[in-house]
Amino acid sequence: MRTLGASLLLLKPHIYLHRFFSPTPRAVTLSPSLPLSKILHFQASSRAVTTITSMAETTTGGGRSEHVTGDWFSVPELRLRDHYFTVPLDYSLDYRTCPKISVFAREVVSVGKEEQSLPFLLYLQGGPGFECMRPTEAGGWISKACEEYRVILMDQRGTGLSTPLTLSSMSQFKSAEGLANYLKHFRADSIVNDAEFIRKRLVIDSGPWTVLGQSYGGFCAVTYLSFAPQGLKQVLLTGGLPPIGIGCIADAVYRACFGQIVLQNEKYYKRFPQDIEIVREVVNHLAESEGGGVPLPSGGVLTPRGLQLLGLSGLGSSTGFERLHYMFERVWDPVIVPGAPKRISYYFLNAYEKWFDFDTNPLYALMHESIYCQGASSLWSAHRVRTENGGQFDAVKAVKEGRPVLFTGEMIFPWMFDEMHALRPFKEVAQLLAEKKDWPPLYDVASLNSNKVPVAAAVYYDDMYVNFKLALNTASQIAGIRPWITNEYMHSGLRDGGGQVLDHLLGMLKGKKPLF
């Protein structure tokens, strides 16, 4: 976010720092060429381009289609076409006999560039558990990218059109153990394997491509750098430098993040001081209601601790403060009939449930803490660390002591699988995942220390989701990385800044941006 309001403009000067931890060679290693039967042809000008006949298919030895491509279609100033890839659920098994899933990717170019020989840029979405953007028109970073790239928008496995894991699809599993065993294949390591599968079938001669990773997509990109750098020409990270310690470092992440969350709460209440009393009043009402909460439209229950979850996106993203404030403007029903009891409005309760998308994207809640785990379990890290703060985040206690109620941040708690209707079917699965110890590695520090792929990273000083200090520590372990440290933007800077954030990162790698 560029500004949070006039009163906050003087918090800190804008910071633009570029650091070199080691030289960044331009050379990369190309992966072996794979046949692209029925996919590639040459333009009359002899420039090789990747084109695919309408609904063309590449098949495996068993006759199953592993790549299907649709026709080009248009939105204003862009041309798009869809790709479906049949990939292994588990890449350690034989492709010919192992279970398969589908991964969807959308190719995007500027109008008139469909047949041009353009380098590829793969965009990795934030999450985990959210599908990629659906362009409705040119604009923002995607217009900037399409000036020189053929952009690939991939729905990470389990999201969007990539064999989506929804409330209904996951109900097909007959046991929690079966679903938990299935879900272990939906982390960054498998997402990177999917990206490599796609690259080898789209890019001419299986050459390397550029990867742009936003937030969790940046975590995936660092996994990519660790285990498949031969597929990468360059990497751009926006708010996506992950902590890379061995074991499960979720505790360290949440301890670091709680301080920023407190700061964001202070900023919010400074911007909207009238909300201090409104939030206290709501907490009191919820605590005094029968059962300690009020029913939600879906069948769940809103409790004081559930109310605090609104900080997840309200405190850390562009326009989040405003959206949160406007929700509380309409928290109460008007008293139309004298003597009628005070009630929280349906408007507010409905908006609350839509705030999280757990009904459409439950994978986020199920897999969130696992993204910090390598060979160790999380054991509900956020829940445990929250209790270390001496009641600072106890909403009822805050009201009794006359303190502002603090909203929480990007954290998943075990009680959410009791209070949120969409998550209740997965309570046992969530517990199994929290206890799981044998998570495979996500990062290779030795490989990152000897990295040869050019990397530029936007590191946001006020990032509530990816801790600034932890991000810099990771940057110090990636050879040749060029961090751009700024508080001009918040975590959503790629989206909010139009094409400026992407342009700045590309310029850094091209040596066109001043180093200051």
C-alpha positions in Angstrom: 0.0 0.0 0.0 1.4 3.4 -0.9 -0.3 5.3 1.9 -2.7 4.4 4.7 -4.0 7.9 5.0 -2.6 11.4 5.5 -1.9 10.9 9.2 0.5 8.0 8.4 2.6 9.6 5.7 5.2 10.7 8.2 5.8 7.4 9.8 9.0 6.7 7.9 10.8 8.0 4.8 10.6 5.8 1.7 13.4 3.4 1.5 15.1 2.2 -1.7 18.1 0.0 -1.0 19.7 -2.5 -3.3 22.2 -5.0 -1.8 24.6 -7.3 -3.5 25.4 -10.4 -1.6 27.6 -11.8 -4.5 27.9 -11.2 -8.2 25.1 -12.5 -10.4 26.2 -14.3 -13.5 23.9 -14.2 -16.5 24.6 -17.8 -17.6 22.2 -20.6 -16.8 22.1 -24.3 -17.6 19.6 -25.5 -20.1 17.7 -28.7 -19.5 17.8 -31.5 -22.0 15.5 -31.0 -25.0 12.2 -32.9 -25.1 10.2 -33.7 -28.2 7.2 -31.5 -28.7 5.3 -33.6 -31.3 2.3 -31.8 -32.8 3.2 -28.6 -30.8 6.0 -26.7 -32.5 6.3 -25.2 -35.9 8.3 -22.4 -37.5 7.1 -19.0 -38.7 7.7 -18.1 -42.3 10.4 -15.7 -41.0 12.2 -18.7 -39.6 11.8 -17.6 -36.0 10.8 -20.6 -33.9 7.7 -20.0 -31.9 5.5 -22.3 -29.8 2.1 -22.7 -31.4 -0.5 -25.4 -30.8 -3.3 -26.4 -33.2 -6.7 -25.8 -31.7 -7.4 -28.4 -29.1 -4.2 -30.3 -30.1 -3.1 -33.1 -27.8 0.2 -34.6 -26.8 -0.3 -38.1 -25.6 1.6 -40.5 -23.4 2.5 -44.0 -24.5 -0.8 -45.3 -23.0 -2.8 -42.9 -25.1 -3.8 -40.6 -22.3 -3.6 -36.9 -23.3 -0.9 -35.1 -21.2 -1.4 -31.7 -22.8 -4.6 -30.2 -24.3 -4.8 -26.6 -25.6 -7.8 -24.5 -26.5 -8.5 -21.7 -29.0 -7.3 -18.2 -28.5 -9.9 -15.8 -27.1 -9.9 -12.1 -26.3 -10.4 -9.6 -23.5 -9.6 -5.9 -24.1 -6.1 -5.6 -25.4 -5.1 -9.2 -24.5 -5.3 -12.6 -26.2 -5.5 -15.7 -24.1 -5.7 -19.5 -24.5 -6.0 -22.4 -22.0 -3.8 -25.3 -21.4 -4.6 -28.5 -19.5 -1.7 -30.8 -18.4 -2.1 -34.3 -17.0 0.6 -34.6 -14.3 1.5 -37.2 -11.7 0.0 -36.8 -8.3 3.3 -38.0 -6.9 6.4 -37.3 -9.0 8.4 -40.1 -7.3 6.2 -42.7 -9.0 6.3 -44.0 -12.6 4.3 -41.6 -14.8 2.7 -44.4 -16.8 1.0 -46.1 -13.9 0.8 -43.5 -11.1 -2.4 -41.5 -10.1 -2.8 -38.4 -12.2 -4.3 -34.9 -11.7 -4.9 -32.0 -14.0 -3.0 -28.7 -13.9 -4.5 -25.7 -15.7 -2.5 -22.8 -17.1 -3.6 -19.8 -19.1 -1.3 -18.2 -21.7 -1.6 -14.4 -22.1 -0.1 -12.1 -24.7 -0.8 -8.7 -26.0 -3.1 -8.5 -29.0 -1.2 -9.1 -32.2 1.6 -11.0 -30.5 0.1 -14.5 -30.6 2.7 -15.8 -33.1 5.7 -13.7 -32.0 8.7 -15.5 -30.6 8.5 -14.2 -27.0 10.3 -15.4 -23.9 8.0 -17.0 -21.3 7.2 -15.7 -17.8 5.5 -18.0 -15.3 3.4 -16.2 -12.6 3.1 -18.0 -9.3 0.1 -16.9 -7.2 0.0 -16.2 -3.5 -1.6 -18.7 -1.1 -1.3 -21.5 -0.4 -4.6 -22.8 -1.9 -5.7 -19.9 -4.1 -6.2 -20.0 -7.9 -4.5 -17.6 -10.2 -5.9 -14.3 -11.5 -8.5 -14.3 -14.3 -7.7 -11.3 -16.5 -10.7 -9.3 -17.7 -8.7 -6.6 -19.4 -5.2 -5.3 -19.8 -3.8 -3.3 -17.0 -1.5 -3.4 -14.0 1.6 -5.6 -13.9 0.2 -8.0 -16.5 0.3 -5.3 -19.2 3.9 -4.5 -18.3 4.8 -8.2 -18.5 3.1 -8.6 -21.9 5.3 -5.9 -23.4 8.1 -8.4 -23.6 6.8 -11.8 -22.4 4.4 -14.6 -23.1 2.8 -14.9 -19.6 1.7 -18.2 -18.1 -0.9 -18.0 -15.3 -0.9 -21.4 -13.6 -3.5 -22.5 -11.1 -1.4 -24.2 -8.5 -2.5 -27.9 -8.0 -5.7 -28.2 -6.0 -7.0 -24.7 -7.0 -9.1 -23.1 -9.7 -9.2 -25.6 -12.7 -6.3 -27.7 -11.4 -8.2 -30.7 -10.0 -9.6 -28.3 -7.4 -9.8 -29.4 -3.7 -13.1 -28.1 -2.6 -15.6 -28.9 0.1 -17.4 -31.2 -2.3 -14.5 -32.8 -4.0 -12.7 -33.6 -0.8 -15.8 -35.2 0.6 -15.1 -38.1 -1.8 -12.4 -39.4 0.6 -13.8 -41.9 3.0 -11.3 -41.3 5.8 -9.3 -38.4 7.3 -6.2 -40.5 6.9 -6.8 -40.9 3.2 -7.3 -37.2 2.6 -4.3 -36.2 4.7 -2.1 -38.6 2.7 -3.4 -37.1 -0.5 -2.9 -33.5 0.7 0.8 -34.1 1.3 1.3 -33.8 -2.4 0.0 -30.2 -2.6 3.0 -28.2 -1.3 5.7 -26.1 -3.1 7.8 -29.1 -4.0 5.0 -30.6 -6.1 4.0 -27.2 -7.5 7.6 -26.7 -8.8 7.5 -30.2 -10.4 4.3 -29.1 -12.1 6.0 -26.0 -13.4 8.8 -28.0 -14.8 6.4 -30.4 -16.4 4.7 -27.5 -18.2 7.9 -25.7 -19.1 9.3 -28.7 -20.9 6.1 -28.8 -23.0 5.7 -25.1 -23.8 9.1 -23.5 -24.1 11.0 -24.2 -27.3 13.9 -26.6 -26.8 12.8 -26.8 -23.1 14.7 -23.6 -22.5 14.5 -21.7 -19.2 11.9 -19.2 -18.4 11.4 -16.2 -16.0 9.4 -16.8 -12.9 7.5 -14.1 -11.0 6.4 -15.2 -7.5 4.0 -13.2 -5.4 3.9 -13.9 -1.6 3.6 -17.7 -1.3 4.3 -17.9 -5.0 7.7 -16.4 -4.1 8.2 -19.3 -1.6 7.6 -21.7 -4.4 10.1 -19.8 -6.6 12.8 -20.2 -3.9 12.0 -23.9 -3.9 12.4 -23.8 -7.6 15.8 -22.1 -7.2 16.8 -24.9 -4.8 15.9 -28.0 -6.8 15.4 -27.0 -10.5 17.5 -24.0 -11.2 18.2 -25.3 -14.7 14.6 -24.3 -15.6 15.1 -20.7 -14.6 16.3 -17.8 -16.6 15.7 -15.2 -13.9 13.4 -15.0 -10.8 11.4 -12.0 -9.6 10.0 -12.1 -6.0 7.4 -9.7 -4.6 6.9 -10.1 -0.9 7.9 -13.7 -1.2 11.2 -14.5 0.5 10.5 -17.4 2.8 12.2 -18.4 6.0 14.3 -21.4 5.1 15.4 -23.0 8.4 15.5 -26.8 8.9 12.7 -28.4 10.8 9.5 -26.5 11.4 10.2 -22.8 11.9 6.6 -21.8 12.2 7.1 -20.8 15.8 9.9 -18.4 14.8 7.8 -17.0 12.0 4.8 -16.2 14.3 6.9 -14.8 17.1 8.4 -12.4 14.6 5.1 -11.5 12.9 3.2 -10.8 16.1 5.1 -7.6 16.6 4.2 -6.3 13.2 0.6 -7.3 13.8 0.5 -5.2 17.0 1.9 -2.3 15.0 -0.7 -2.7 12.3 -3.4 -2.6 14.9 -2.0 0.6 16.3 -2.0 2.1 12.9 -5.6 1.0 12.3 -7.0 2.5 15.5 -5.0 5.7 14.9 -6.7 6.0 11.5 -10.2 5.0 12.9 -10.2 5.8 16.6 -14.0 5.5 16.8 -13.7 1.8 16.0 -12.0 1.1 19.4 -15.3 1.4 21.2 -17.3 -0.2 18.4 -15.1 -3.3 18.4 -15.2 -3.6 22.2 -19.0 -3.4 22.1 -19.2 -6.2 19.5 -16.9 -8.4 21.6 -19.0 -7.8 24.7 -22.2 -8.7 22.8 -20.6 -11.9 21.4 -19.2 -12.9 24.8 -22.6 -12.4 26.5 -24.6 -14.2 23.9 -25.8 -17.8 24.5 -22.9 -20.2 23.8 -20.4 -17.3 23.6 -21.2 -16.2 20.1 -23.9 -15.6 17.5 -24.9 -17.9 14.6 -23.4 -17.1 11.2 -25.5 -17.5 8.0 -23.7 -20.7 6.9 -24.3 -22.4 10.3 -21.0 -21.5 12.0 -20.7 -19.3 15.0 -19.0 -15.9 15.4 -17.1 -15.6 18.7 -14.8 -12.9 20.0 -11.7 -14.8 18.9 -13.3 -15.4 15.5 -14.0 -11.6 15.2 -10.3 -11.0 15.6 -9.6 -13.0 12.4 -10.7 -10.0 10.4 -7.1 -8.7 10.7 -6.0 -11.5 8.3 -6.6 -9.2 5.3 -7.8 -6.1 7.0 -4.5 -5.1 8.5 -2.0 -6.1 5.9 -3.3 -5.4 2.4 -4.1 -2.3 0.3 -7.4 -0.7 1.3 -7.7 -3.2 4.1 -8.1 -0.6 6.8 -10.9 1.1 4.9 -12.7 -2.2 4.1 -12.6 -3.2 7.8 -13.8 0.1 9.0 -16.7 0.1 6.5 -17.7 -3.3 7.8 -18.0 -2.0 11.3 -20.0 1.0 10.1 -22.9 -1.5 9.5 -22.3 -4.0 12.3 -25.6 -3.3 14.2 -29.2 -3.6 13.0 -31.2 -0.4 13.6 -33.8 -0.6 16.4 -36.9 -0.1 14.3 -39.4 -1.4 16.9 -39.0 0.1 20.4 -37.7 -2.4 22.9 -36.3 -4.8 20.3 -33.0 -6.4 21.3 -29.8 -5.2 19.9 -28.5 -7.5 17.2 -25.5 -7.8 14.9 -26.7 -7.2 11.3 -27.0 -9.9 8.7 -25.0 -7.6 6.5 -22.0 -7.8 8.9 -22.3 -11.5 9.5 -22.5 -12.3 5.7 -19.6 -9.9 5.0 -17.6 -11.7 7.7 -17.9 -15.1 6.1 -17.1 -13.7 2.7 -13.9 -12.1 4.1 -12.1 -15.5 4.3 -13.2 -17.7 1.3 -12.8 -20.8 3.4 -16.0 -22.2 1.7 -14.4 -22.0 -1.7 -10.7 -22.4 -0.8 -10.4 -24.6 2.3 -6.9 -25.8 1.2 -5.5 -22.5 2.6 -6.6 -23.3 6.1 -5.5 -27.0 5.8 -2.1 -26.4 4.4 -1.0 -23.0 5.8 1.3 -24.1 8.6 2.8 -26.9 6.6 4.6 -24.4 4.3 7.0 -23.8 7.2 7.7 -27.4 7.8 10.7 -29.6 6.7 11.1 -32.8 8.6 9.1 -31.7 11.6 5.5 -31.0 12.6 3.8 -27.6 13.3 1.6 -28.8 16.2 -0.7 -25.7 15.7 2.2 -23.2 16.0 0.2 -20.0 15.7 -2.2 -21.2 18.5 0.8 -22.0 20.8 2.7 -18.8 20.1 -0.5 -16.7 20.6 -0.7 -18.0 24.2 2.9 -16.8 24.9 1.8 -13.2 24.6 0.3 -13.1 28.1 -3.3 -12.4 27.1 -2.4 -9.5 24.8 -4.6 -11.1 22.1 -7.4 -12.1 24.5 -10.4 -10.1 23.2 -12.6 -10.5 26.3 -9.7 -9.6 28.7 -8.9 -6.5 26.6 -12.4 -5.2 27.0 -12.4 -5.8 30.7 -9.1 -4.0 31.1 -10.2 -1.1 28.8 -7.7 -1.9 26.1 -8.2 -1.9 22.3 -9.1 -5.3 21.0 -6.3 -6.6 18.8 -7.0 -8.3 15.5 -4.8 -11.2 14.5 -2.9 -11.7 11.3 -2.2 -14.5 8.8 -2.7 -17.4 11.3 -4.8 -20.6 11.4 -6.1 -21.8 14.8 -7.5 -25.3 15.7 -10.7 -23.8 17.0 -11.5 -22.5 13.6 -12.4 -26.0 12.6 -15.2 -25.9 15.2 -16.5 -22.4 14.7 -16.4 -22.1 10.9 -19.0 -24.3 9.1 -16.9 -24.7 5.9 -14.0 -26.1 7.9 -15.8 -28.4 10.3 -15.6 -31.5 8.0 -11.8 -31.2 8.0 -11.2 -31.0 11.7 -9.6 -34.5 11.9 -7.6 -34.0 8.7 -6.3 -30.7 10.0 -5.1 -32.4 13.2 -3.4 -35.1 11.3 -1.6 -32.5 9.2 -0.6 -30.5 12.3 1.0 -33.6 13.7 2.7 -34.8 10.6 6.5 -35.0 11.0 7.9 -36.3 7.7 7.4 -33.3 5.5 10.0 -33.4 2.7 12.5 -30.6 2.2 11.4 -27.4 0.5 14.7 -25.6 0.3 18.4 -26.5 -0.3 20.6 -23.9 1.4 23.8 -25.1 -0.2 22.2 -24.8 -3.6 20.9 -21.3 -2.8 24.4 -20.3 -1.5 25.8 -21.2 -4.9 23.0 -19.8 -7.0 23.8 -18.7 -10.5 20.2 -17.5 -11.5 19.7 -13.7 -11.5 17.2 -12.9 -8.8 15.5 -9.6 -7.8 13.2 -9.3 -4.8 10.9 -6.6 -3.6 11.1 -6.7 0.2 8.4 -4.6 1.9 9.4 -3.0 5.1 5.9 -3.0 6.6 4.9 -6.5 5.4 2.6 -8.1 7.9 2.7 -11.5 6.1 6.4 -12.0 5.4 8.5 -10.7 8.2 11.1 -8.1 7.1 14.0 -9.4 9.2 13.4 -13.0 8.3 13.1 -12.1 4.6 16.5 -10.3 4.7 18.1 -13.3 6.4 16.9 -15.5 3.6 18.2 -12.9 1.0 21.6 -13.1 2.6 21.7 -16.8 1.7 20.8 -16.5 -2.0 23.9 -15.8 -4.0 23.6 -12.8 -6.3 20.1 -11.7 -5.2 19.3 -8.0 -5.6 16.8 -6.9 -2.9 14.8 -3.7 -3.3 13.8 -2.7 0.2 10.9 -0.2 0.3 7.9 0.9 2.4 6.3 2.6 -0.5 4.1 -0.5 -0.9 2.6 -3.1 1.3 2.4 -6.8 0.7 0.0 -6.3 -2.2 2.4 -4.0 -4.0 2.5 -6.0 -7.2 -1.2 -5.5 -7.5 -1.4 -2.0 -6.2 1.5 -0.5 -8.1 0.3 -1.0 -11.6 3.4 -2.1 -13.6 5.8 -0.1 -11.4 6.9 -2.9 -9.1 7.5 -5.4 -11.9 9.2 -2.7 -14.0 11.5 -1.8 -11.1 12.6 -5.5 -10.6 13.2 -6.0 -14.3 15.2 -2.8 -14.5 17.4 -4.0 -11.6 18.3 -7.2 -13.4 19.0 -5.2 -16.6 21.1 -2.7 -14.7 18.9 0.2 -15.6 17.7 1.1 -12.1 19.9 3.3 -9.9 21.5 1.5 -7.0 20.6 3.6 -4.0 
